[in-house]
PDB file of C-alpha atoms in Angstrom:
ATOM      1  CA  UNK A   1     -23.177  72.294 -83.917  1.00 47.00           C
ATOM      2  CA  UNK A   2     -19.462  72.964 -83.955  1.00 50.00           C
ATOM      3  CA  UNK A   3     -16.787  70.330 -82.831  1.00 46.00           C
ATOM      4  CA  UNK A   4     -16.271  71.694 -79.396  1.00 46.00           C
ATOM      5  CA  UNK A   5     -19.416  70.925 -78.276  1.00 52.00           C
ATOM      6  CA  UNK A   6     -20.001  67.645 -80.060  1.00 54.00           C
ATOM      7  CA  UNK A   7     -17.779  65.896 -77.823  1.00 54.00           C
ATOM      8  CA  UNK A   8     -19.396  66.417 -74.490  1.00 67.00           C
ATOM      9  CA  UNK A   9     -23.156  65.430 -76.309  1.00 72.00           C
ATOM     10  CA  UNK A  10     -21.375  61.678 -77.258  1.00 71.00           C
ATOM     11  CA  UNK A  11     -20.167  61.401 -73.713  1.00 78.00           C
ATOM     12  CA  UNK A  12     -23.768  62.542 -72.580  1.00 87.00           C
ATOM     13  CA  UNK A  13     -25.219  59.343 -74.672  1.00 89.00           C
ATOM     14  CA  UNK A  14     -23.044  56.945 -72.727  1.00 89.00           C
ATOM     15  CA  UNK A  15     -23.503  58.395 -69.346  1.00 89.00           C
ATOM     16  CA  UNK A  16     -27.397  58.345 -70.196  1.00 88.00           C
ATOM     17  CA  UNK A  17     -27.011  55.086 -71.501  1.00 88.00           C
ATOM     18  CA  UNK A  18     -25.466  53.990 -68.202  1.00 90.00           C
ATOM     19  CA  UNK A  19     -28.399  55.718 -66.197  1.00 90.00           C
ATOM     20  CA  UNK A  20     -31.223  54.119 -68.564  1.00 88.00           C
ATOM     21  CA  UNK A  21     -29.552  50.588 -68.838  1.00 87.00           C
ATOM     22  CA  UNK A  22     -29.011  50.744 -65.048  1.00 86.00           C
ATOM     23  CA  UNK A  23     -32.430  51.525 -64.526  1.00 87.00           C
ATOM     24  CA  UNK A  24     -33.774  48.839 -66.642  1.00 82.00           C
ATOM     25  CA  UNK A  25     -31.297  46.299 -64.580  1.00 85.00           C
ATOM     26  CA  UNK A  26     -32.352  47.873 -61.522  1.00 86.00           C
ATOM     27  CA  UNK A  27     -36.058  47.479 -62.092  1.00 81.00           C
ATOM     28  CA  UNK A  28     -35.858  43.608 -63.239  1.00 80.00           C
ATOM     29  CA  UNK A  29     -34.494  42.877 -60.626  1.00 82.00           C
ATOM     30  CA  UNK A  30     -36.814  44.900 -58.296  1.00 78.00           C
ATOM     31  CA  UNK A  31     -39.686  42.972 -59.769  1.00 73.00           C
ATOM     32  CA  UNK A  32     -38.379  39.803 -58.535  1.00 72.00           C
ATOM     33  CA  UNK A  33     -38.269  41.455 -54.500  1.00 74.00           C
ATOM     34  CA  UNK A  34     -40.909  43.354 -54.550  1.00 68.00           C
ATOM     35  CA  UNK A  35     -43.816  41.186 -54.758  1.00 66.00           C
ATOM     36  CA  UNK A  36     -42.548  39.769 -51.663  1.00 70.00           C
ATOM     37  CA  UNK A  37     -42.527  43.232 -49.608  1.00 66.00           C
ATOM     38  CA  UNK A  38     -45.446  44.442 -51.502  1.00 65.00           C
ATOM     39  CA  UNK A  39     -47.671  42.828 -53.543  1.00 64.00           C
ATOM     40  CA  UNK A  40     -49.621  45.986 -54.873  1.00 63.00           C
ATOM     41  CA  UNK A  41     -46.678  47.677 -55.992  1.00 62.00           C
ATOM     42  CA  UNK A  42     -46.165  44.509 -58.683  1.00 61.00           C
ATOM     43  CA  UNK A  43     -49.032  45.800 -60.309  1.00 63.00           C
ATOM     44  CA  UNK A  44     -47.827  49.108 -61.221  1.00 65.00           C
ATOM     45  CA  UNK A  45     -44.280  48.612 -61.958  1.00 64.00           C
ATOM     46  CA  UNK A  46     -44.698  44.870 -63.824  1.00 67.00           C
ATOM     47  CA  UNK A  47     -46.469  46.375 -66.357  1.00 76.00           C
ATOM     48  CA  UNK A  48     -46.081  46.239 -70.252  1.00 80.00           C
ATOM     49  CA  UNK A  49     -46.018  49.737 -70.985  1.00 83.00           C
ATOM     50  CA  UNK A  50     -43.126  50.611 -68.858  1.00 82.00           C
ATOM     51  CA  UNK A  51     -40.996  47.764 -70.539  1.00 82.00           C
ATOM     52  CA  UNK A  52     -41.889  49.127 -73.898  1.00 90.00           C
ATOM     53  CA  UNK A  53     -40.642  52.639 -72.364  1.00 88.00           C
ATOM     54  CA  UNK A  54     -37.605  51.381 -71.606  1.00 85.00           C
ATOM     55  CA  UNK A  55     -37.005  49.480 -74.286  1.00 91.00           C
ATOM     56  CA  UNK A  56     -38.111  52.501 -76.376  1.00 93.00           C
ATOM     57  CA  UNK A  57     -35.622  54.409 -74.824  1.00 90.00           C
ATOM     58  CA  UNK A  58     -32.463  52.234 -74.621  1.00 92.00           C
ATOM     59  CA  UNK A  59     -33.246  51.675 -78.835  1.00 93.00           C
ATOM     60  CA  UNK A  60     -33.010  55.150 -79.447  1.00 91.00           C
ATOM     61  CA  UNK A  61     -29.894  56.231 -77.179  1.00 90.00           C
ATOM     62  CA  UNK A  62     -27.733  52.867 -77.929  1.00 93.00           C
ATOM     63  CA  UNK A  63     -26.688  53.721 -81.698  1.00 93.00           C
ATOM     64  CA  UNK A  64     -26.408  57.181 -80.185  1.00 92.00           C
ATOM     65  CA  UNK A  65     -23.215  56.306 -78.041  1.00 93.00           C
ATOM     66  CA  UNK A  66     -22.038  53.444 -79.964  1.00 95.00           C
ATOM     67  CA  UNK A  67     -21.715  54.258 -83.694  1.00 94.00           C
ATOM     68  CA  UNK A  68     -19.961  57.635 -83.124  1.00 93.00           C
ATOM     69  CA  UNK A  69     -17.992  55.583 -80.022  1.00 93.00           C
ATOM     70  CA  UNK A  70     -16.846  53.034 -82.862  1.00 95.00           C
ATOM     71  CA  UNK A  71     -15.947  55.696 -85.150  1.00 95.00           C
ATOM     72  CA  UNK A  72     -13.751  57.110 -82.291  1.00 93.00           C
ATOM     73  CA  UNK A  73     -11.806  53.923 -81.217  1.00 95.00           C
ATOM     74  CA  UNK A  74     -13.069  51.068 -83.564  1.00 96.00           C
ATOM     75  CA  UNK A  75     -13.727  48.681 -80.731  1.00 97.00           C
ATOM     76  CA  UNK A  76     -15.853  45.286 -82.161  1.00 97.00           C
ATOM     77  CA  UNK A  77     -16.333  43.874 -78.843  1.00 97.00           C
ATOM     78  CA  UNK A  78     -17.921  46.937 -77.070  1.00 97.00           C
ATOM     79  CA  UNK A  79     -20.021  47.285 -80.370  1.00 96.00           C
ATOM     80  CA  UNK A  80     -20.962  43.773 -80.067  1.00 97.00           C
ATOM     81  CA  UNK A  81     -21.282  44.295 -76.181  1.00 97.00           C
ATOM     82  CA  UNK A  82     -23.593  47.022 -77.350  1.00 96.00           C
ATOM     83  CA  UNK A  83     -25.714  44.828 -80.142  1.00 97.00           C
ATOM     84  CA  UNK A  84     -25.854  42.055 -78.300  1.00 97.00           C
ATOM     85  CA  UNK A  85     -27.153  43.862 -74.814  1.00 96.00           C
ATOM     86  CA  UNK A  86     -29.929  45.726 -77.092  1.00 96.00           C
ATOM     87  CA  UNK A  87     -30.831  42.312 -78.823  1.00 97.00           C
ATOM     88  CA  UNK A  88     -31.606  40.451 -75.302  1.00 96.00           C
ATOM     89  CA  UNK A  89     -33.554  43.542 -73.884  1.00 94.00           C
ATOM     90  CA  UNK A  90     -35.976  43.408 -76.998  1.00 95.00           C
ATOM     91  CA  UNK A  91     -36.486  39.830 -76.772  1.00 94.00           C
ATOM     92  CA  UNK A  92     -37.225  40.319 -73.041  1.00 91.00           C
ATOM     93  CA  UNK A  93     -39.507  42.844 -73.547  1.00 90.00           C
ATOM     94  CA  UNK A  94     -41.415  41.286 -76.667  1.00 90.00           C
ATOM     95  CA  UNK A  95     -41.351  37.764 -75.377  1.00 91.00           C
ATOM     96  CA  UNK A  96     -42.967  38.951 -71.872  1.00 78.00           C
ATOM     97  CA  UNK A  97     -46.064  36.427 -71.285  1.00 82.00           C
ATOM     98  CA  UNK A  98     -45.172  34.149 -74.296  1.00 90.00           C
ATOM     99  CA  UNK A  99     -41.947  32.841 -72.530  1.00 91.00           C
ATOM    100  CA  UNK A 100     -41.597  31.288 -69.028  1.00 91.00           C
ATOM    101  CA  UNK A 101     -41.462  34.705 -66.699  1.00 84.00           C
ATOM    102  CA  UNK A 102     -37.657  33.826 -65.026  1.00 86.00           C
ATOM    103  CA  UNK A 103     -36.351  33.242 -68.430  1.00 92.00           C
ATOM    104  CA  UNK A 104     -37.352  36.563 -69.680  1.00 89.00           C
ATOM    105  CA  UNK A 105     -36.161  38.710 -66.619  1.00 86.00           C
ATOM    106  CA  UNK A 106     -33.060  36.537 -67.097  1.00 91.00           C
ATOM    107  CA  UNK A 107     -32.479  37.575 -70.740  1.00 94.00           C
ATOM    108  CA  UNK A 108     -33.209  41.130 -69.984  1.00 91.00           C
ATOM    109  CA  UNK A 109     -30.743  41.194 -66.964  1.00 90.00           C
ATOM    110  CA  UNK A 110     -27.941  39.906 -68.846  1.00 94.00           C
ATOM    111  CA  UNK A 111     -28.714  42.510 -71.456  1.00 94.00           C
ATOM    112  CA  UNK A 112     -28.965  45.032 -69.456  1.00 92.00           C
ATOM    113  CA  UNK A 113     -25.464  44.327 -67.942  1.00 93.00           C
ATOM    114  CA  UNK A 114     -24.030  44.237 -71.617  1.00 95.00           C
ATOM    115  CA  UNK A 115     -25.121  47.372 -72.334  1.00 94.00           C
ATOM    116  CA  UNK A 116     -24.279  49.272 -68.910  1.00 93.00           C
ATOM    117  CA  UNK A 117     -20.295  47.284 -69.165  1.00 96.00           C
ATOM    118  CA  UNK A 118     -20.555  48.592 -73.239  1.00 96.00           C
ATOM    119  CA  UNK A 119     -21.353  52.263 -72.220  1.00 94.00           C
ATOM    120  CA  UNK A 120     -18.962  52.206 -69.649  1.00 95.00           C
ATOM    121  CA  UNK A 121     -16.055  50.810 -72.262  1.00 96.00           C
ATOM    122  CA  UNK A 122     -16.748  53.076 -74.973  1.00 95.00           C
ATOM    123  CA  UNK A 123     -16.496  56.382 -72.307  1.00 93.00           C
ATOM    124  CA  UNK A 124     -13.176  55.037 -71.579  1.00 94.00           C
ATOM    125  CA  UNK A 125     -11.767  53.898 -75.424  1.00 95.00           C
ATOM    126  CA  UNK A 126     -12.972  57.540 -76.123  1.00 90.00           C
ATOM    127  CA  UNK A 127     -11.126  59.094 -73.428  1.00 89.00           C
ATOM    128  CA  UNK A 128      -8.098  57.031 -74.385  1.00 90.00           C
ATOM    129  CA  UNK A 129      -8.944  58.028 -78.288  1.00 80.00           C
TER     130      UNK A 129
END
């Protein structure tokens, strides 16, 4: 792949980043408002599998945008944004049923909002770059 069109592909792993990270953020916080509206729905989307998928996902597009993004403008706070947001969504998903339920969603939340403000940050350090 030649140089013109690596750049576009790194901004593609933030902006996918954003979508996925949103996504996760989006659906823990569903899963505290749905059960209330509907009950059955719970048992589809609070499922183990789909937090795995997630979390399957955000692990492999993370070091994606980041490590080429800290190359690019040597930020250690979005990288730590980015480590630390990754960090809390694996404990969320492999602590689900050992911790107490609000904790977890908690933890995953707030890691989900590191990693959608360190996506966001590294698009614009590389645009300034």
């Amino acid at each position: 792949m030649n140089l013109v069109h690596a750049v576009p592909m790194k901004k593609m792993w933030d902006k996918f980043g954003i979508a996925l990270s949103g996504a996760c953020l989006l659906h823990c916080i569903l899963i505290g408002l749905l059960p209330l509206l509907m009950p059955a729905v719970e048992l589809f989307i609070h499922t183990p599998w789909i937090h795995r998928a997630f979390a399957f996902f955000i692990l492999i597009t993370t070091p994606l945008a980041f490590i080429p993004g800290f190359r690019s403008h040597r930020s250690t706070l979005v990288l730590l944004a980015a480590a630390l947001g990754l960090m809390a969504i694996m404990i969320g998903v492999f602590q689900d049923g050992l911790w107490e339920e609000n904790l977890v969603h908690a933890i995953s939340i707030g890691g989900s909002l590191l990693l959608v403000w360190g996506h966001w940050q590294n698009l614009r350090l590389r645009r300034s770059c």
